[in-house]
Amino acid sequence: MTNACRPSFHGATVLSNTLIAERTWRVEIQVPELARISQPGQFFMVRLPGRTDPLLGRPFALCDVLPDQSGIAIVHMVVGRVTGLLANIQPGDPLEIWGPLGQRFPEPVAGARRVALVAGGIGQTPFLAHVRELLGSQGFGGHAPRRRVETVDFVYGARTANLHAGVDSFRDAGAIVHLATDDGSAGIHGRVTDVLSGLEKPDHVFGCGPEPMLHALAKQCVAMGIPCHLSLETPMACGLGICYSCVVKVRDDTSASGWDYRRVCIDGPTFAASDLVDFVSADRD
Amino acid sequence: MSQAPHSLATRLGRLLLPNPILVASGTFGYAREMDGVINLSRLGGIVPKTVTMAPRVGNPPPRTVETSSGMLNAIGLDNDGLDHFLDHHLPYLRTVGCPIILNFAAKAEAEFPQMAQKASKVEGLSALELNLSCPNVAGGIDFATRPEACERAVRSCRDACPDLPILAKLTPAVTDIVAVAQAAAAGGADAVSLVNTFPGLVIDWKRRRPFLGNGVGGLSGPAIKPLALRCVWNVARACPGLPIVGIGGIGCIDDVMDYLVSGASAVQMGTVNFYDPCAAIRVIEALPEALATLGVATVAQAVGAACGWKPQG
C-alpha cells in the first residue's frame, strides 16, 4: 500500500475564497502535492490550524484541480461552525489538509455513451471534476485526458434558485445542465428524480446529495435497470479509516445478516446503489 | 544530537519500548490504514483496535460527535474477531518494525484467559493490553470498576499467557482508581494504562434524543487531559514501582512531558491521530530536546519527576 497515492498531510495556503451562491463558497487551496494525484470522487479532510475548538477536520470532495496543478478547489455550504469559520478565511491564510482520501469514481459501464450526474444541494461538489474527466477536457492523477462518454447530463436540484452554485462552470465544462427547485424558482418545479424520468435513458447514473434524495434515486435506478453509484457523506472524524465512525450498511453475502458496516472514508465514499441495503430496501422512506 | 539513541527507551515491567510514544487502541485502526501516511517503524508501539473473541458488528451510526475540544464516540468494538485479527492483521503488523500490543476485550470473565492463551501461541506480539473498560459495550466497564473483578481478569490472563507482559487499561469512571490499579498490579499486570474515555452524553434537544446511535459514549481529546493526568498522578504517587501508560488528550510534546513528570513511563496518543496524523512522529522528534530542557538524559529520569511535590505550608 505504500505508494505515491497514499494520503499525506500538508500545511497549505488559501489562494482564494469566493461566494458562488447563497451561503456557498469555493475555496482554492495551494497544495500541488495533492493536485497532482487526486482524482474525481476522492476527498480531503480540511482543518483550521492552531486551535482545538473546533477540533476535527471536515471532509470535502475534490471539486476541481486548478489547471496549472498548483492546487485544488473545494466547495462548501455554511451549515455549522467549521464551514462558518471557513467562510471568513482570506487568501494567504493557512489550512491543514490531508488526502487524497477514498476511492475515485468508478469508470462508467463498458460501452456507456450517456452518463447522468445527479446532485442535490451541496452534493454537487464532486461532479465538476467528474464532468471534466468524463468529457476528456482534463486528466487527473497524472493520467492524460481521455473522453469516456459522448454526453453528460448534470441534474441539479436545490431548494431554491439562489442555492444553485456554479451552474455556469458545469455548462462551460460541457455538461448539459438540467435544474430543479423545490419552489419552482429555477428549472422544473420538482425533484431530481422527476428530471431524470424525462431524460433520454442514461447508461450510468452517479448521485450525491441528501440521503432521502439518494434513497429515491437508488430505487428509481434499480427500477429502470440503470447502473447507479452514490457518493456518500457520513459523520467522519479522520478520513483515514482509523476511527470507524463513518460506517454505512453494505451488502455482504458472507455475513449472516446479509450486510456489514463499511467505512465510507476508505471503502467509499462511492458505492454501488444496489449494495447499500438501506437505500434500496422497500421498507424505508 | 548529543543524546544517545537509547535515551528514549522506556520500560513497562517486562516490556521494553524503543521510545515512550505509543498510539492508542481504537485510534489507529490496524495500522495498515496509516502505512505511508507516517513512518510506523518509528513509533514506540502500536496498540491496534480492540478485538473480541467473536466478531462484533458495532453500534449504529452516528458513532462520533465533536464536543468542545474533544469528541464523544460509541463505536461499539466493531471488529472481525480474534481469529480474523491473527490471520489477517497480525501478519502485516509483524512487518511494521515497532512493538505491537494486542488489545482485547471480553464479554464474560472466562473469555479473558481463552483469548490470552490464543495470543500466547502466536509470533509477533510484544504485550497484551486488557480492555477492561470499554464504556460502549454492555458489561464492558465492569471489569475495571470492581477491584476484585479486575484482579481476577488480569491474573487469569497472566496464568494463561505467562510469557507476554500485560497492561491493564482502566476506566476513569470509578471513585478510587488507585484501588483498581493496585488490584491490577496484584493480579500480575506489568503496567496500567490510564485512562480509557470518560462516559459522556451529547443530546439533541430539538429531536428529543441523544445524538449518538448508542445514546451515551466515551469522551476523548484535549478536553479530558487534566482529568486523565490527575488519575496518572494519583496512581503514581500511591503505587511507586507500578509502571503507568498515560492516555488522555495528548497532542504535543508538552502534553507528553506533563504525563512523564506526573509518573507515566510511556504515553498513548489517541484522538490526535484523527485530526493531526503526524503528531506522534513530531512528538518523538521533539523528545530529546524536551528531555534536555528538563535537564535529564533519559526518559526514565523524567518519569515521575514531579511526583515528589508537596503543597507549601
XYZ file of C-alpha atoms in Angstrom:
598
model
C 0.000 0.000 0.000
C 2.996 2.301 0.147
C 2.971 4.402 -2.956
C 2.656 7.985 -4.106
C -1.130 7.880 -3.880
C -1.251 7.249 -0.165
C -2.750 10.175 1.759
C -0.392 12.823 3.011
C -0.777 15.714 5.433
C 0.013 19.279 4.422
C 0.098 22.747 5.857
C -1.414 24.624 2.911
C -2.318 28.172 1.945
C -5.638 29.596 0.809
C -5.417 31.036 -2.708
C -8.952 32.398 -2.940
C -12.327 32.239 -1.236
C -15.298 33.179 -3.404
C -19.023 33.284 -2.706
C -20.646 31.429 -5.617
C -24.233 31.123 -4.341
C -26.181 31.804 -1.183
C -24.011 30.587 1.748
C -21.931 28.600 -0.744
C -18.197 29.173 -1.137
C -15.497 27.948 -3.479
C -12.118 27.768 -1.756
C -8.948 27.283 -3.777
C -6.069 25.842 -1.785
C -2.428 25.852 -2.812
C -1.249 22.261 -2.422
C 0.454 20.981 -5.576
C 1.346 17.635 -3.979
C -2.350 16.771 -3.748
C -3.359 18.475 -7.005
C -1.120 16.117 -8.963
C -2.502 12.871 -7.563
C -6.166 13.488 -6.659
C -8.945 12.077 -8.825
C -12.674 12.783 -9.174
C -14.689 11.148 -6.415
C -11.908 11.423 -3.847
C -11.992 13.857 -0.951
C -9.866 15.688 1.585
C -10.045 16.436 5.267
C -9.582 20.158 5.920
C -8.831 21.572 9.340
C -8.416 25.026 10.807
C -4.913 25.027 12.320
C -3.743 26.280 15.698
C -6.885 25.545 17.681
C -8.597 22.650 19.427
C -12.142 24.004 19.140
C -13.340 23.080 16.573
C -11.088 20.068 16.924
C -11.590 17.756 13.977
C -11.160 18.168 10.257
C -14.160 18.069 7.952
C -14.472 16.109 4.700
C -14.710 17.987 1.397
C -14.907 16.468 -2.057
C -12.392 17.263 -4.744
C -14.321 19.839 -6.781
C -11.609 20.961 -9.162
C -7.888 20.670 -9.795
C -6.507 24.048 -10.832
C -5.329 23.990 -14.468
C -1.698 24.685 -13.504
C -1.887 21.900 -10.863
C -0.857 24.351 -8.152
C -3.813 23.440 -6.016
C -7.318 22.124 -5.616
C -10.750 23.640 -5.082
C -13.419 22.627 -2.629
C -16.961 23.985 -2.469
C -18.910 24.125 0.769
C -22.128 25.459 2.186
C -22.198 27.164 5.559
C -24.081 24.747 7.803
C -22.089 24.637 11.044
C -19.152 26.048 12.969
C -16.327 24.877 10.719
C -17.993 25.967 7.494
C -18.939 29.245 9.184
C -15.290 29.874 10.030
C -14.181 28.751 6.576
C -16.448 31.383 5.038
C -14.256 34.074 6.607
C -10.855 32.815 5.533
C -8.718 35.061 3.349
C -6.138 34.423 0.633
C -2.850 33.650 2.380
C -4.477 32.065 5.427
C -3.164 28.638 6.486
C -5.233 25.468 6.363
C -4.336 21.892 7.205
C -5.370 19.384 4.583
C -4.867 15.660 4.160
C -5.711 13.429 1.263
C -6.455 12.281 -1.307
C -8.907 10.083 0.592
C -11.242 7.335 -0.510
C -11.760 5.719 -3.881
C -12.182 7.592 -7.160
C -15.466 7.352 -9.056
C -15.623 4.043 -10.916
C -15.422 4.222 -14.688
C -18.786 4.291 -16.494
C -20.043 0.856 -17.537
C -18.454 -0.503 -20.703
C -19.971 0.989 -23.823
C -21.653 3.846 -21.975
C -22.392 6.831 -24.204
C -24.520 8.875 -21.866
C -23.946 9.431 -18.150
C -26.185 11.350 -15.741
C -24.694 13.043 -12.695
C -27.493 13.745 -10.244
C -26.868 16.235 -7.432
C -28.984 17.502 -4.585
C -27.917 20.735 -2.896
C -24.284 20.855 -1.880
C -23.994 17.291 -3.195
C -22.923 18.864 -6.474
C -19.332 19.279 -5.266
C -17.699 16.070 -6.567
C -19.192 16.433 -10.041
C -17.379 19.344 -11.680
C -14.089 17.439 -11.828
C -16.068 14.356 -12.845
C -17.592 16.184 -15.837
C -14.134 17.333 -16.940
C -12.819 13.784 -16.688
C -15.779 12.126 -18.429
C -15.674 14.562 -21.345
C -11.894 14.408 -21.588
C -11.185 18.093 -21.064
C -8.844 17.400 -18.154
C -6.757 14.478 -16.920
C -6.410 13.675 -13.237
C -3.910 11.806 -11.113
C -1.207 12.035 -13.767
C -3.391 10.472 -16.467
C -3.781 12.091 -19.879
C -7.258 13.455 -20.657
C -9.475 10.847 -22.312
C -13.084 11.239 -23.344
C -15.164 8.472 -21.707
C -18.698 9.281 -22.909
C -20.454 11.380 -25.513
C -22.880 13.153 -23.212
C -23.017 14.140 -19.564
C -26.386 15.239 -18.194
C -25.970 17.178 -14.980
C -29.198 17.121 -12.982
C -29.002 19.627 -10.160
C -31.740 20.087 -7.590
C -31.881 22.672 -4.818
C -34.462 24.163 -2.517
C -34.411 27.458 -4.398
C -32.612 29.182 -7.269
C -30.232 31.162 -5.044
C -28.680 27.907 -3.856
C -27.691 26.701 -7.312
C -23.923 27.167 -7.206
C -21.510 27.292 -10.112
C -24.041 26.297 -12.757
C -22.079 28.132 -15.456
C -18.959 26.141 -14.550
C -20.797 22.922 -15.320
C -22.078 24.331 -18.641
C -18.600 25.603 -19.538
C -17.217 22.143 -18.770
C -19.572 20.725 -21.389
C -22.350 19.174 -19.319
C -25.984 19.544 -20.324
C -27.448 21.173 -17.221
C -30.973 20.386 -16.003
C -32.119 22.333 -12.956
C -34.855 21.576 -10.468
C -36.046 23.506 -7.433
C -38.475 22.756 -4.641
C -40.134 26.159 -5.126
C -40.030 26.378 -8.902
C -37.718 29.408 -8.899
C -35.329 27.752 -11.379
C -35.678 24.803 -13.737
C -38.543 22.448 -13.184
C -40.697 22.707 -10.082
C -39.954 19.290 -8.629
C -37.295 16.779 -7.797
C -34.175 15.485 -9.488
C -35.874 12.119 -9.919
C -38.650 13.874 -11.912
C -35.974 15.391 -14.161
C -34.244 12.066 -14.636
C -37.506 10.394 -15.700
C -37.832 12.879 -18.549
C -34.328 12.460 -19.954
C -33.071 10.084 -22.579
C -32.196 6.994 -20.535
C -28.603 7.238 -19.275
C -26.264 4.246 -19.359
C -24.939 5.012 -15.883
C -26.036 7.312 -13.062
C -23.894 8.869 -10.344
C -25.626 10.585 -7.436
C -24.618 12.760 -4.499
C -26.837 14.664 -2.099
C -29.097 14.343 0.923
C -29.925 10.780 1.968
C -33.678 10.893 1.165
C -32.816 12.020 -2.363
C -30.252 9.224 -2.716
C -32.775 6.662 -1.494
C -35.259 7.821 -4.126
C -32.590 7.882 -6.820
C -31.344 4.409 -5.910
C -34.842 2.952 -6.108
C -35.528 4.719 -9.402
C -32.333 3.401 -10.978
C -32.967 -0.130 -9.722
C -36.489 0.046 -11.187
C -35.181 1.374 -14.515
C -32.298 -1.075 -14.627
C -29.646 1.631 -14.753
C -26.302 1.069 -13.030
C -26.075 3.643 -10.256
C -23.275 4.729 -7.942
C -23.801 7.017 -4.978
C -21.222 9.232 -3.282
C -21.976 9.398 0.446
C -21.179 11.819 3.199
C -21.394 10.470 6.749
C -20.112 11.924 10.034
C -16.384 11.345 9.908
C -13.550 12.083 12.353
C -10.383 11.131 10.471
C -10.987 10.318 6.802
C -8.189 7.768 7.060
C -10.010 4.621 8.148
C -8.761 4.597 11.724
C -11.780 5.826 13.689
C -14.605 3.607 12.350
C -17.126 6.462 12.660
C -18.366 6.862 9.137
C -19.823 3.419 8.535
C -22.746 2.534 6.293
C -24.537 -0.788 5.840
C -23.203 -2.519 2.725
C -24.398 -5.830 1.307
C -22.178 -8.693 2.415
C -23.223 -12.156 1.374
C -20.701 -13.754 3.749
C -22.438 -12.228 6.754
C -25.423 -13.908 8.412
C -27.376 -10.660 8.347
C -26.572 -10.097 4.684
C -24.756 -6.860 5.400
C -21.797 -5.443 7.298
C -20.756 -1.932 8.191
C -18.175 -0.496 5.790
C -16.147 2.668 6.253
C -17.269 5.378 3.852
C -13.826 7.008 4.057
C -11.769 4.147 2.666
C -14.223 1.698 1.094
C -16.203 4.645 -0.375
C -17.225 7.385 -0.491
C -18.844 5.975 -3.663
C -20.793 2.719 -3.504
C -22.957 0.832 -5.963
C -26.521 1.765 -5.040
C -27.511 -1.906 -5.192
C -25.049 -2.647 -2.363
C -26.480 -0.021 0.004
C -29.055 -2.178 1.720
C -30.892 0.650 3.482
C -31.111 2.679 0.287
C -32.748 0.127 -1.948
C -34.864 -1.793 0.576
C -38.597 -1.200 0.188
C -39.328 -0.667 3.869
C -37.528 2.679 4.075
C -38.911 6.135 3.161
C 22.431 15.487 18.766
C 24.404 14.652 21.899
C 21.651 12.285 23.074
C 22.402 8.614 22.711
C 19.656 6.793 20.825
C 18.837 4.613 23.793
C 17.960 7.627 25.914
C 14.384 7.414 24.647
C 13.921 3.782 25.637
C 11.462 3.081 28.416
C 10.394 0.061 30.408
C 6.949 -1.136 31.478
C 7.697 -4.091 33.722
C 8.934 -6.804 31.363
C 8.146 -4.718 28.277
C 10.978 -2.635 26.841
C 9.940 0.026 24.328
C 12.272 1.954 21.989
C 10.543 5.197 22.952
C 7.570 6.153 25.102
C 5.202 7.233 22.309
C 2.529 4.670 21.502
C -0.676 5.051 19.577
C -3.862 4.132 21.422
C -6.263 1.364 20.643
C -9.253 2.440 18.586
C -7.488 5.479 17.189
C -5.159 3.845 14.692
C -7.209 1.094 13.060
C -4.983 -1.925 12.482
C -2.087 0.352 11.413
C -2.294 -0.676 7.760
C -4.518 2.348 7.184
C -1.628 4.595 8.261
C 1.052 2.859 6.210
C 2.684 5.507 4.072
C 0.941 8.311 5.955
C 3.582 8.185 8.687
C 6.677 6.070 9.270
C 5.223 3.387 11.527
C 8.606 1.898 12.426
C 9.484 4.996 14.453
C 6.639 4.579 16.920
C 7.317 3.305 20.421
C 4.486 0.858 19.852
C 1.139 0.318 18.224
C -1.975 -0.809 20.068
C -4.392 -1.938 17.361
C -8.145 -1.588 17.662
C -9.718 -3.808 20.337
C -10.514 -7.331 19.259
C -13.100 -9.615 20.825
C -13.388 -13.386 20.677
C -16.348 -13.303 18.270
C -16.880 -10.695 15.546
C -18.935 -7.666 16.548
C -20.821 -5.503 14.096
C -20.549 -2.419 16.316
C -23.034 0.303 17.146
C -25.390 2.004 14.698
C -24.223 5.397 13.423
C -23.760 8.177 14.204
C -20.814 6.803 16.147
C -18.929 10.002 16.901
C -19.729 13.625 17.539
C -17.452 16.556 18.191
C -17.591 18.372 21.533
C -15.679 21.382 22.887
C -12.026 20.444 22.324
C -12.962 16.796 22.261
C -15.158 14.134 20.799
C -17.635 11.571 22.031
C -17.548 8.108 20.491
C -19.581 4.943 20.708
C -18.110 2.688 18.031
C -19.081 -0.426 19.953
C -15.974 -2.571 19.358
C -16.723 -3.111 15.671
C -14.235 -5.867 14.798
C -13.988 -9.173 12.970
C -12.892 -11.266 15.958
C -9.610 -12.610 17.318
C -9.091 -15.323 14.709
C -9.508 -12.826 11.890
C -7.050 -10.496 13.629
C -4.460 -13.223 13.986
C -4.887 -14.419 10.381
C -5.443 -11.131 8.628
C -3.933 -8.236 10.590
C -1.073 -9.742 12.593
C 0.955 -10.884 9.548
C 1.005 -7.267 8.378
C 1.678 -5.873 11.854
C 4.710 -8.161 12.216
C 6.334 -6.327 9.307
C 5.837 -2.834 10.700
C 9.014 -2.741 12.763
C 7.753 -1.489 16.115
C 6.308 -3.293 19.149
C 2.724 -4.496 18.703
C 0.487 -4.688 21.760
C -2.677 -6.748 21.289
C -5.672 -5.050 22.896
C -8.652 -7.259 23.611
C -11.946 -7.172 25.453
C -14.100 -9.959 26.806
C -17.836 -10.320 27.054
C -17.562 -12.645 30.035
C -14.765 -13.223 32.512
C -13.910 -16.666 31.146
C -13.114 -15.203 27.736
C -10.097 -13.263 29.010
C -7.846 -16.292 29.623
C -9.131 -18.003 26.460
C -8.072 -15.045 24.375
C -4.791 -14.612 26.248
C -3.958 -18.255 25.641
C -4.585 -17.915 21.918
C -2.383 -14.835 21.863
C 0.373 -16.683 23.720
C 0.747 -19.101 20.811
C 1.473 -16.605 18.043
C 4.616 -14.798 16.981
C 4.885 -11.055 16.728
C 3.160 -9.679 19.801
C 5.183 -7.701 22.346
C 2.484 -7.473 25.006
C -1.206 -7.705 25.776
C -3.420 -4.829 26.809
C -6.652 -5.834 28.501
C -9.508 -3.529 27.627
C -11.249 -3.839 30.966
C -13.143 -0.671 30.457
C -14.837 -0.102 27.123
C -17.781 2.135 28.003
C -19.759 1.315 24.878
C -20.416 -2.366 25.420
C -22.790 -3.849 27.944
C -20.780 -5.037 30.916
C -17.537 -3.792 29.411
C -16.816 -1.334 32.119
C -17.491 -3.734 34.974
C -14.106 -5.434 34.946
C -12.418 -2.186 35.913
C -14.976 -0.760 38.291
C -14.603 -3.518 40.872
C -11.043 -4.158 42.084
C -11.630 -7.866 42.721
C -13.008 -8.436 39.190
C -10.056 -6.535 37.744
C -7.569 -8.604 39.717
C -9.210 -11.865 38.658
C -9.261 -10.894 34.980
C -5.607 -9.863 35.000
C -4.480 -12.936 36.926
C -6.347 -15.295 34.607
C -4.573 -13.739 31.610
C -1.217 -13.820 33.349
C -1.695 -17.524 34.081
C -2.876 -18.257 30.534
C -0.107 -16.260 28.887
C 2.835 -16.151 31.292
C 5.426 -15.007 28.765
C 3.893 -11.772 27.493
C 3.828 -8.537 29.506
C 0.303 -7.454 30.429
C -1.102 -3.936 30.515
C -4.454 -3.341 32.207
C -6.415 -0.467 30.641
C -8.686 1.113 33.213
C -11.713 3.354 33.194
C -11.598 6.712 34.962
C -15.276 6.311 35.891
C -14.587 4.997 39.385
C -14.497 6.504 42.839
C -10.979 5.271 43.559
C -8.816 4.440 40.572
C -5.865 3.763 42.872
C -7.673 0.736 44.331
C -8.344 -0.656 40.847
C -4.750 -0.053 39.747
C -3.468 -1.814 42.866
C -5.770 -4.738 42.092
C -4.395 -4.940 38.553
C -0.874 -4.989 39.970
C -1.843 -7.675 42.458
C -3.204 -9.741 39.577
C 0.169 -9.561 37.871
C -0.129 -6.606 35.491
C 3.198 -5.265 34.270
C 1.632 -1.821 33.918
C -1.655 0.022 33.948
C -2.909 2.114 31.024
C -4.626 5.211 32.398
C -7.227 6.012 31.197
C -9.955 4.947 28.812
C -12.562 7.516 27.715
C -14.838 9.306 30.164
C -18.519 8.332 29.886
C -20.472 11.216 28.406
C -23.582 12.279 26.555
C -24.408 14.652 23.729
C -28.102 15.338 23.439
C -30.085 16.753 20.528
C -32.794 18.617 22.383
C -34.771 19.556 19.293
C -35.136 15.904 18.312
C -35.536 14.835 21.948
C -32.885 12.151 21.666
C -29.182 11.533 22.165
C -27.014 12.403 19.188
C -25.139 9.088 19.037
C -26.759 5.924 17.779
C -25.763 4.221 21.036
C -27.045 7.040 23.243
C -24.076 7.552 25.562
C -20.424 7.425 24.546
C -16.851 7.983 25.676
C -15.236 11.417 25.754
C -11.674 11.889 24.498
C -9.384 14.600 23.183
C -7.728 17.685 24.694
C -10.770 18.333 26.894
C -10.011 15.332 29.128
C -6.288 15.879 29.646
C -6.434 17.415 33.152
C -8.867 14.720 34.287
C -6.724 11.888 32.929
C -3.496 13.442 34.179
C -4.886 13.538 37.703
C -5.557 9.785 37.501
C -1.953 9.157 36.469
C -0.628 11.415 39.190
C -2.743 9.820 41.917
C -1.768 6.281 40.937
C 1.897 7.186 40.500
C 2.071 8.731 43.958
C 0.159 5.886 45.612
C 1.785 2.990 43.754
C 5.507 3.631 43.325
C 7.000 0.890 41.196
C 3.829 0.279 39.171
C 4.562 1.444 35.614
C 1.889 3.651 34.068
C 0.973 4.341 30.454
C -0.646 7.776 30.357
C -3.567 8.315 27.970
C -5.854 11.279 27.516
C -5.695 14.397 25.381
C -2.051 14.100 24.351
C -1.360 16.101 21.208
C 2.061 17.750 21.539
C 5.414 17.393 23.254
C 4.343 19.494 26.248
C 1.472 17.097 26.859
C 3.901 14.160 26.756
C 6.269 15.791 29.223
C 3.348 16.649 31.543
C 2.471 12.957 31.673
C 6.064 11.755 32.098
C 6.833 14.026 35.043
C 3.445 13.118 36.570
C 4.508 9.482 36.689
C 3.804 7.899 33.288
C 6.617 5.766 31.851
C 5.030 5.886 28.400
C 2.028 7.504 26.782
C -0.551 6.630 24.169
C -1.673 9.231 21.682
C -5.238 8.721 20.572
C -7.747 11.231 19.288
C -4.962 13.426 17.891
C -4.316 10.750 15.248
C -7.702 11.687 13.778
C -7.002 15.401 13.346
C -3.206 15.600 13.190
C -1.997 12.227 11.890
C 1.688 13.199 12.029
C 1.570 14.315 15.677
C 3.089 11.131 17.134
C 6.147 11.315 14.881
C 6.559 15.025 15.568
C 6.492 14.366 19.305
C 9.118 11.621 19.040
C 11.370 14.044 17.172
C 10.863 16.717 19.844
C 11.504 14.426 22.798
C 15.330 14.686 23.071
C 15.214 18.474 23.251
C 12.428 18.423 25.835
C 14.409 15.994 27.989
C 17.407 18.310 27.719
C 15.221 21.246 28.754
C 14.205 19.266 31.825
C 17.885 18.629 32.486
C 17.749 14.861 32.166
C 19.379 12.455 29.718
C 16.845 9.653 29.596
C 13.100 9.147 29.620
C 13.449 7.110 32.794
C 14.904 10.127 34.584
C 11.889 12.225 33.592
C 9.306 9.720 34.792
C 7.697 10.934 37.994
C 9.950 13.969 38.264
C 7.050 15.973 39.716
C 5.711 13.224 41.937
C 7.699 14.231 44.996
C 5.938 17.597 45.081
C 4.207 18.597 48.304
C 1.937 21.563 48.899
C 3.613 24.506 50.632
C 2.867 25.358 54.220
